[in-house]
mmCIF file of C-alpha atoms and ligand atoms in Angstrom:
data_model
loop_
_atom_site.group_PDB
_atom_site.id
_atom_site.type_symbol
_atom_site.label_atom_id
_atom_site.label_comp_id
_atom_site.label_asym_id
_atom_site.label_seq_id
_atom_site.Cartn_x
_atom_site.Cartn_y
_atom_site.Cartn_z
ATOM 1 C CA MET A 187 10.901 -2.998 46.240
ATOM 2 C CA SER A 188 8.717 -0.424 47.412
ATOM 3 C CA ASP A 189 5.389 0.610 45.668
ATOM 4 C CA GLU A 190 6.828 3.924 45.097
ATOM 5 C CA SER A 191 9.804 2.699 43.185
ATOM 6 C CA LYS A 192 7.536 0.153 41.191
ATOM 7 C CA ALA A 193 5.199 2.961 40.303
ATOM 8 C CA MET A 194 8.021 5.157 38.970
ATOM 9 C CA LYS A 195 9.319 2.482 36.710
ATOM 10 C CA THR A 196 6.487 2.654 34.035
ATOM 11 C CA GLY A 197 5.249 5.661 32.485
ATOM 12 C CA GLN A 198 3.281 6.725 29.195
ATOM 13 C CA LEU A 199 4.114 9.204 26.581
ATOM 14 C CA GLY A 200 1.290 9.290 24.273
ATOM 15 C CA ASP A 201 0.990 5.948 22.808
ATOM 16 C CA ILE A 202 4.500 4.885 24.033
ATOM 17 C CA THR A 203 4.794 2.842 27.143
ATOM 18 C CA ILE A 204 8.244 3.288 28.900
ATOM 19 C CA ASN A 205 9.841 1.187 31.480
ATOM 20 C CA ARG A 206 13.116 1.563 33.331
ATOM 21 C CA ILE A 207 15.045 -1.694 33.422
ATOM 22 C CA LEU A 208 17.428 -1.322 36.248
ATOM 23 C CA GLU A 209 20.582 -3.388 36.385
ATOM 24 C CA LEU A 210 22.502 -1.744 39.261
ATOM 25 C CA ASP A 211 21.760 1.219 41.507
ATOM 26 C CA GLY A 212 23.508 2.712 44.594
ATOM 27 C CA PRO A 213 26.653 4.491 45.557
ATOM 28 C CA PHE A 214 28.953 4.122 42.546
ATOM 29 C CA VAL A 215 32.108 6.523 42.467
ATOM 30 C CA ARG A 216 33.623 9.448 44.532
ATOM 31 C CA PRO A 217 33.301 12.692 42.635
ATOM 32 C CA LEU A 218 36.969 13.226 42.297
ATOM 33 C CA ASP A 219 37.461 9.785 40.809
ATOM 34 C CA PHE A 220 34.967 10.762 38.094
ATOM 35 C CA PHE A 221 35.556 14.470 37.303
ATOM 36 C CA ASP A 222 39.165 15.914 37.348
ATOM 37 C CA ALA A 223 37.496 19.349 38.496
ATOM 38 C CA ALA A 224 35.497 17.814 41.322
ATOM 39 C CA LEU A 225 38.134 18.641 44.229
ATOM 40 C CA PRO A 226 36.373 18.662 47.553
ATOM 41 C CA GLU A 227 36.343 22.251 47.939
ATOM 42 C CA ALA A 228 34.386 22.525 44.430
ATOM 43 C CA VAL A 229 31.787 19.912 45.470
ATOM 44 C CA ALA A 230 31.215 21.298 49.084
ATOM 45 C CA PRO A 231 28.845 24.244 47.874
ATOM 46 C CA HIS A 232 26.659 21.777 46.113
ATOM 47 C CA ARG A 233 26.441 18.991 48.781
ATOM 48 C CA HIS A 234 23.516 20.409 50.450
ATOM 49 C CA TRP A 235 21.292 20.081 47.179
ATOM 50 C CA LEU A 236 22.989 16.901 46.109
ATOM 51 C CA GLU A 237 22.719 14.824 49.338
ATOM 52 C CA PRO A 238 21.256 12.414 49.827
ATOM 53 C CA LYS A 239 19.611 11.453 46.423
ATOM 54 C CA ALA A 240 22.745 12.296 44.026
ATOM 55 C CA LEU A 241 25.576 11.971 46.690
ATOM 56 C CA ASP A 242 25.443 9.370 49.372
ATOM 57 C CA PRO A 243 26.400 11.104 52.524
ATOM 58 C CA LYS A 244 27.649 7.868 54.186
ATOM 59 C CA THR A 245 30.181 6.989 51.428
ATOM 60 C CA GLY A 246 30.616 10.381 49.792
ATOM 61 C CA MET A 247 29.921 8.740 46.622
ATOM 62 C CA LEU A 248 27.645 9.711 43.510
ATOM 63 C CA MET A 249 24.485 7.634 43.388
ATOM 64 C CA MET A 250 24.416 6.174 39.737
ATOM 65 C CA PRO A 251 22.179 3.507 38.650
ATOM 66 C CA VAL A 252 22.946 1.203 35.439
ATOM 67 C CA GLN A 253 19.690 0.936 33.500
ATOM 68 C CA SER A 254 18.011 0.558 30.144
ATOM 69 C CA TYR A 255 14.762 2.020 28.660
ATOM 70 C CA LEU A 256 12.145 -0.339 27.185
ATOM 71 C CA LEU A 257 9.703 1.516 24.848
ATOM 72 C CA ARG A 258 6.643 -0.054 23.503
ATOM 73 C CA THR A 259 5.363 2.044 20.501
ATOM 74 C CA ARG A 260 2.185 1.081 18.407
ATOM 75 C CA HIS A 261 4.737 -0.590 16.041
ATOM 76 C CA HIS A 262 7.703 -1.777 18.065
ATOM 77 C CA ILE A 263 9.398 -3.024 21.057
ATOM 78 C CA ILE A 264 12.377 -1.059 21.613
ATOM 79 C CA LEU A 265 15.351 -1.288 24.107
ATOM 80 C CA ILE A 266 17.728 1.655 24.743
ATOM 81 C CA ASP A 267 21.069 0.597 25.968
ATOM 82 C CA THR A 268 21.679 -2.747 27.519
ATOM 83 C CA CYS A 269 23.718 -2.220 30.600
ATOM 84 C CA ILE A 270 26.727 -4.429 31.613
ATOM 85 C CA GLY A 271 25.648 -7.886 31.137
ATOM 86 C CA CYS A 272 27.185 -11.253 32.682
ATOM 87 C CA ARG A 273 30.424 -13.150 32.407
ATOM 88 C CA LYS A 274 32.150 -10.553 30.351
ATOM 89 C CA THR A 275 35.816 -10.206 30.589
ATOM 90 C CA TYR A 276 36.356 -6.543 30.573
ATOM 91 C CA ASP A 277 38.197 -5.300 33.661
ATOM 92 C CA ASP A 278 39.751 -2.067 32.513
ATOM 93 C CA VAL A 279 37.161 0.520 33.591
ATOM 94 C CA VAL A 280 35.320 -0.664 36.598
ATOM 95 C CA PRO A 281 36.921 -3.859 37.906
ATOM 96 C CA GLN A 282 33.799 -5.141 39.790
ATOM 97 C CA TRP A 283 31.810 -5.340 36.465
ATOM 98 C CA LYS A 284 34.032 -8.138 35.296
ATOM 99 C CA ASP A 285 32.572 -11.582 35.112
ATOM 100 C CA LEU A 286 29.185 -10.807 36.579
ATOM 101 C CA ARG A 287 26.854 -13.665 37.252
ATOM 102 C CA ASP A 288 23.830 -11.713 38.445
ATOM 103 C CA GLU A 289 20.981 -12.019 35.878
ATOM 104 C CA THR A 290 18.608 -9.452 37.609
ATOM 105 C CA TRP A 291 18.469 -7.234 34.557
ATOM 106 C CA LEU A 292 17.196 -10.101 32.545
ATOM 107 C CA ARG A 293 14.403 -10.642 35.311
ATOM 108 C CA ASN A 294 13.458 -7.013 35.470
ATOM 109 C CA LEU A 295 12.933 -7.075 31.720
ATOM 110 C CA SER A 296 10.808 -10.038 32.042
ATOM 111 C CA SER A 297 8.911 -8.374 34.889
ATOM 112 C CA ALA A 298 8.059 -5.640 32.671
ATOM 113 C CA GLY A 299 6.111 -8.322 30.442
ATOM 114 C CA VAL A 300 8.805 -8.733 27.671
ATOM 115 C CA GLY A 301 11.232 -11.679 26.776
ATOM 116 C CA PRO A 302 14.411 -11.384 24.778
ATOM 117 C CA SER A 303 12.668 -12.704 21.533
ATOM 118 C CA ASP A 304 10.065 -9.885 21.882
ATOM 119 C CA ILE A 305 12.640 -7.079 21.271
ATOM 120 C CA ASP A 306 12.275 -5.551 17.557
ATOM 121 C CA TYR A 307 15.154 -2.958 17.826
ATOM 122 C CA VAL A 308 18.169 -2.194 20.273
ATOM 123 C CA PHE A 309 19.556 1.007 20.235
ATOM 124 C CA CYS A 310 22.959 1.682 21.713
ATOM 125 C CA THR A 311 23.709 5.216 22.571
ATOM 126 C CA HIS A 312 27.320 4.484 22.431
ATOM 127 C CA LEU A 313 29.534 1.383 23.038
ATOM 128 C CA HIS A 314 30.774 1.531 26.588
ATOM 129 C CA VAL A 315 30.657 -1.381 28.842
ATOM 130 C CA ASP A 316 27.601 -0.335 30.758
ATOM 131 C CA HIS A 317 25.338 0.552 27.662
ATOM 132 C CA CYS A 318 25.971 -2.509 25.510
ATOM 133 C CA GLY A 319 26.622 -5.600 27.705
ATOM 134 C CA TRP A 320 23.461 -7.491 27.270
ATOM 135 C CA ASN A 321 23.625 -7.384 23.455
ATOM 136 C CA THR A 322 24.925 -10.320 23.990
ATOM 137 C CA ARG A 323 25.342 -13.600 26.292
ATOM 138 C CA LEU A 324 27.337 -16.605 26.650
ATOM 139 C CA VAL A 325 25.811 -19.490 25.210
ATOM 140 C CA ASP A 326 27.611 -23.044 24.814
ATOM 141 C CA GLY A 327 30.938 -20.927 25.251
ATOM 142 C CA ARG A 328 29.909 -18.579 22.255
ATOM 143 C CA TRP A 329 28.720 -14.832 22.450
ATOM 144 C CA THR A 330 25.360 -14.860 21.052
ATOM 145 C CA PRO A 331 22.968 -12.118 20.574
ATOM 146 C CA THR A 332 20.494 -12.050 23.645
ATOM 147 C CA PHE A 333 17.712 -10.686 21.414
ATOM 148 C CA PRO A 334 17.395 -13.203 18.489
ATOM 149 C CA ASN A 335 14.706 -11.249 16.666
ATOM 150 C CA ALA A 336 16.223 -7.619 17.161
ATOM 151 C CA LYS A 337 17.975 -5.305 14.702
ATOM 152 C CA TYR A 338 20.643 -3.535 16.755
ATOM 153 C CA ILE A 339 20.980 0.238 15.577
ATOM 154 C CA LEU A 340 24.510 1.271 15.954
ATOM 155 C CA ALA A 341 25.924 4.749 14.784
ATOM 156 C CA LYS A 342 28.635 4.017 12.128
ATOM 157 C CA ASP A 343 31.215 6.420 13.643
ATOM 158 C CA GLU A 344 30.542 4.628 17.274
ATOM 159 C CA TYR A 345 31.007 1.041 15.616
ATOM 160 C CA ALA A 346 34.227 2.252 13.613
ATOM 161 C CA ALA A 347 35.718 3.770 17.118
ATOM 162 C CA CYS A 348 34.776 0.684 19.060
ATOM 163 C CA GLU A 349 36.533 -1.603 16.481
ATOM 164 C CA ALA A 350 39.611 0.316 16.501
ATOM 165 C CA ARG A 351 39.938 0.176 20.132
ATOM 166 C CA ASP A 352 39.741 -3.640 19.749
ATOM 167 C CA THR A 353 38.969 -4.414 23.425
ATOM 168 C CA ALA A 354 36.678 -7.243 24.815
ATOM 169 C CA VAL A 355 33.647 -4.872 24.487
ATOM 170 C CA PHE A 356 34.046 -5.062 20.691
ATOM 171 C CA HIS A 357 34.667 -8.752 20.487
ATOM 172 C CA GLU A 358 31.964 -9.613 23.300
ATOM 173 C CA ASN A 359 29.254 -7.222 22.755
ATOM 174 C CA VAL A 360 29.350 -5.924 19.193
ATOM 175 C CA ALA A 361 31.310 -8.195 16.801
ATOM 176 C CA PRO A 362 28.964 -11.188 17.355
ATOM 177 C CA ILE A 363 26.150 -8.912 16.523
ATOM 178 C CA MET A 364 27.749 -8.055 13.407
ATOM 179 C CA GLU A 365 28.423 -11.718 12.370
ATOM 180 C CA ALA A 366 25.036 -12.714 13.028
ATOM 181 C CA GLY A 367 23.924 -9.934 10.499
ATOM 182 C CA GLN A 368 21.816 -8.114 13.209
ATOM 183 C CA ALA A 369 23.696 -4.917 13.290
ATOM 184 C CA VAL A 370 22.236 -1.901 11.197
ATOM 185 C CA LEU A 371 25.155 0.744 10.924
ATOM 186 C CA VAL A 372 23.369 4.094 10.604
ATOM 187 C CA ASP A 373 24.206 7.846 10.438
ATOM 188 C CA THR A 374 23.841 9.798 13.819
ATOM 189 C CA ASP A 375 20.498 11.466 12.650
ATOM 190 C CA TYR A 376 19.056 8.379 11.632
ATOM 191 C CA ALA A 377 15.135 7.950 12.037
ATOM 192 C CA LEU A 378 13.433 4.655 12.555
ATOM 193 C CA ASP A 379 10.166 6.292 11.939
ATOM 194 C CA ASP A 380 8.053 9.294 12.818
ATOM 195 C CA GLU A 381 8.375 8.404 16.443
ATOM 196 C CA VAL A 382 11.942 7.433 17.031
ATOM 197 C CA TRP A 383 15.188 8.968 15.692
ATOM 198 C CA LEU A 384 18.532 9.798 16.786
ATOM 199 C CA THR A 385 20.357 13.023 17.224
ATOM 200 C CA PRO A 386 24.135 13.373 17.283
ATOM 201 C CA ALA A 387 25.665 13.852 20.723
ATOM 202 C CA PRO A 388 29.364 13.452 20.390
ATOM 203 C CA GLY A 389 32.270 14.055 22.816
ATOM 204 C CA HIS A 390 31.875 11.149 25.439
ATOM 205 C CA THR A 391 32.484 8.895 22.354
ATOM 206 C CA PRO A 392 33.023 9.688 18.726
ATOM 207 C CA GLY A 393 29.687 8.515 17.652
ATOM 208 C CA HIS A 394 27.500 8.946 20.714
ATOM 209 C CA VAL A 395 23.905 9.631 20.086
ATOM 210 C CA ALA A 396 20.726 10.533 22.079
ATOM 211 C CA VAL A 397 17.550 8.717 21.159
ATOM 212 C CA ASN A 398 14.552 10.883 20.867
ATOM 213 C CA PHE A 399 10.793 9.774 20.600
ATOM 214 C CA ALA A 400 7.587 11.325 20.550
ATOM 215 C CA SER A 401 3.878 10.369 20.376
ATOM 216 C CA GLN A 402 0.536 12.286 20.509
ATOM 217 C CA GLY A 403 2.246 15.653 20.472
ATOM 218 C CA ARG A 404 4.416 14.901 23.551
ATOM 219 C CA SER A 405 8.362 14.338 23.198
ATOM 220 C CA ALA A 406 10.979 12.680 25.098
ATOM 221 C CA VAL A 407 14.763 11.922 24.837
ATOM 222 C CA MET A 408 17.155 9.370 26.295
ATOM 223 C CA THR A 409 20.584 11.104 27.064
ATOM 224 C CA GLY A 410 22.904 8.323 27.235
ATOM 225 C CA ASP A 411 26.213 9.419 28.613
ATOM 226 C CA LEU A 412 26.211 13.153 27.209
ATOM 227 C CA ILE A 413 25.584 13.824 30.985
ATOM 228 C CA HIS A 414 26.248 11.587 33.863
ATOM 229 C CA SER A 415 25.321 13.280 37.171
ATOM 230 C CA PRO A 416 23.266 16.242 38.471
ATOM 231 C CA ILE A 417 26.474 18.065 39.633
ATOM 232 C CA GLN A 418 27.077 18.679 36.095
ATOM 233 C CA LEU A 419 23.679 20.911 36.022
ATOM 234 C CA ALA A 420 25.797 23.319 38.184
ATOM 235 C CA HIS A 421 29.040 22.615 36.220
ATOM 236 C CA PRO A 422 28.092 21.741 32.556
ATOM 237 C CA GLU A 423 31.924 22.029 31.723
ATOM 238 C CA TRP A 424 32.885 19.249 34.179
ATOM 239 C CA HIS A 425 33.811 16.355 32.144
ATOM 240 C CA VAL A 426 34.318 12.607 33.050
ATOM 241 C CA LYS A 427 37.792 11.230 33.131
ATOM 242 C CA PHE A 428 37.307 9.079 30.177
ATOM 243 C CA ASP A 429 35.482 11.392 27.627
ATOM 244 C CA HIS A 430 36.855 10.754 24.261
ATOM 245 C CA ASP A 431 36.910 14.286 23.552
ATOM 246 C CA PRO A 432 36.328 16.611 26.736
ATOM 247 C CA ALA A 433 35.877 19.811 25.115
ATOM 248 C CA LEU A 434 33.289 18.489 22.531
ATOM 249 C CA ALA A 435 31.402 16.655 25.398
ATOM 250 C CA ALA A 436 31.105 19.862 27.415
ATOM 251 C CA LYS A 437 29.966 21.663 24.339
ATOM 252 C CA THR A 438 27.387 18.981 23.473
ATOM 253 C CA ARG A 439 26.180 18.945 27.313
ATOM 254 C CA ARG A 440 25.734 22.809 27.418
ATOM 255 C CA HIS A 441 23.777 22.629 24.014
ATOM 256 C CA PHE A 442 21.572 19.865 25.317
ATOM 257 C CA LEU A 443 20.768 21.643 28.495
ATOM 258 C CA ASP A 444 20.231 24.953 26.747
ATOM 259 C CA SER A 445 18.045 23.780 24.220
ATOM 260 C CA HIS A 446 16.038 21.425 26.564
ATOM 261 C CA CYS A 447 15.491 23.871 29.576
ATOM 262 C CA GLU A 448 12.229 25.068 30.202
ATOM 263 C CA THR A 449 10.622 22.778 27.528
ATOM 264 C CA ASP A 450 8.160 20.020 27.960
ATOM 265 C CA ILE A 451 10.602 17.479 26.464
ATOM 266 C CA LEU A 452 10.859 14.594 28.938
ATOM 267 C CA VAL A 453 14.404 13.756 29.661
ATOM 268 C CA LEU A 454 15.522 10.240 30.377
ATOM 269 C CA THR A 455 19.085 10.046 31.779
ATOM 270 C CA ALA A 456 21.262 7.023 32.069
ATOM 271 C CA HIS A 457 22.927 7.605 35.258
ATOM 272 C CA PHE A 458 21.122 10.446 37.341
ATOM 273 C CA PRO A 459 19.717 8.851 40.717
ATOM 274 C CA SER A 460 16.242 6.960 40.536
ATOM 275 C CA PRO A 461 13.872 7.900 39.128
ATOM 276 C CA SER A 462 16.328 9.327 36.524
ATOM 277 C CA VAL A 463 13.715 11.141 34.470
ATOM 278 C CA GLY A 464 12.362 14.669 34.476
ATOM 279 C CA HIS A 465 12.860 17.990 32.921
ATOM 280 C CA VAL A 466 15.636 20.424 32.690
ATOM 281 C CA VAL A 467 14.481 23.587 34.416
ATOM 282 C CA PRO A 468 16.561 27.010 35.373
ATOM 283 C CA HIS A 469 18.067 27.677 38.686
ATOM 284 C CA ALA A 470 18.534 31.156 40.353
ATOM 285 C CA GLU A 471 22.097 29.931 41.652
ATOM 286 C CA ARG A 472 23.476 27.271 39.576
ATOM 287 C CA ALA A 473 23.393 26.861 35.625
ATOM 288 C CA PHE A 474 20.392 24.298 35.535
ATOM 289 C CA ASP A 475 18.309 22.146 37.871
ATOM 290 C CA PHE A 476 16.263 18.985 37.340
ATOM 291 C CA ASP A 477 12.756 18.478 38.007
ATOM 292 C CA TYR A 478 12.417 14.657 38.612
ATOM 293 C CA ILE A 479 9.138 13.286 37.734
ATOM 294 C CA PRO A 480 6.910 12.501 40.997
ATOM 295 C CA PRO A 481 6.467 9.130 42.051
ATOM 296 C CA GLY A 482 3.796 7.460 40.380
ATOM 297 C CA ALA A 483 3.224 9.948 37.922
ATOM 298 C CA ASP A 484 1.238 8.780 34.778
ATOM 299 C CA ALA A 485 3.478 10.994 32.682
ATOM 300 C CA LEU A 486 6.349 8.600 33.919
HETATM 301 ZN ZN1 LIG B 17 27.501 5.174 31.101
#
């Protein structure tokens, strides 16, 4: 790992220390396989600003990390989203995510100075495969909560929708948390305290939330999948193929971009290319732009 990428993985927001915990990074999917509207002629006018950081010129694929954010507040150690995980049987979305055996994510968590038993709260922005996988791990043939001392904060609507889908995601990542008594089902505007709270961001999934946090007069938000790629800064109306409610997802995204543009709220994305964190800013030709934090910035 370069010194530059190491430096970008830790930051400070007031009293809160933030770490990005990466599981995967690199070229992920062709735009048209992800967005119905991303025909080659629709993407072409944007290649010059997307390449090479957000769109890999060699493969033509969007660069999309899979990652969590670790927060250390004065009171709590908090994980936001838990990536894909290991030995999961799900293969309906991304076949290569089935039965992964690479525990890099756990090692990256421990490199940040935190072990599984240190986590107080796990927030899931939503219950898709790449956001709740490390909720559990396979121990002696049983799916067991990875974080034995954590409460898992899940939106009620999201839990209900996941339970109704009745897939491996529910049985392997979610039900064992409930059975262990570690799930806390909350409304989509739940506040943990005056530093960490949720806001509803529905559309991608029914109970999708953004996780907000603030300290010493500074604010930040982790978006989950209310936006996936910088290409949606030019086309907020472009929805991903697997949005639960595409029109609502687009409305949520547009509202988010409008309400965060030209503010000092730090935006932590799930899947924008590394360093994934920055500010939404206006742009003369396209709807919005994203001002990534500079390498090594103490503001993350
Ligand atoms: Zn995702």
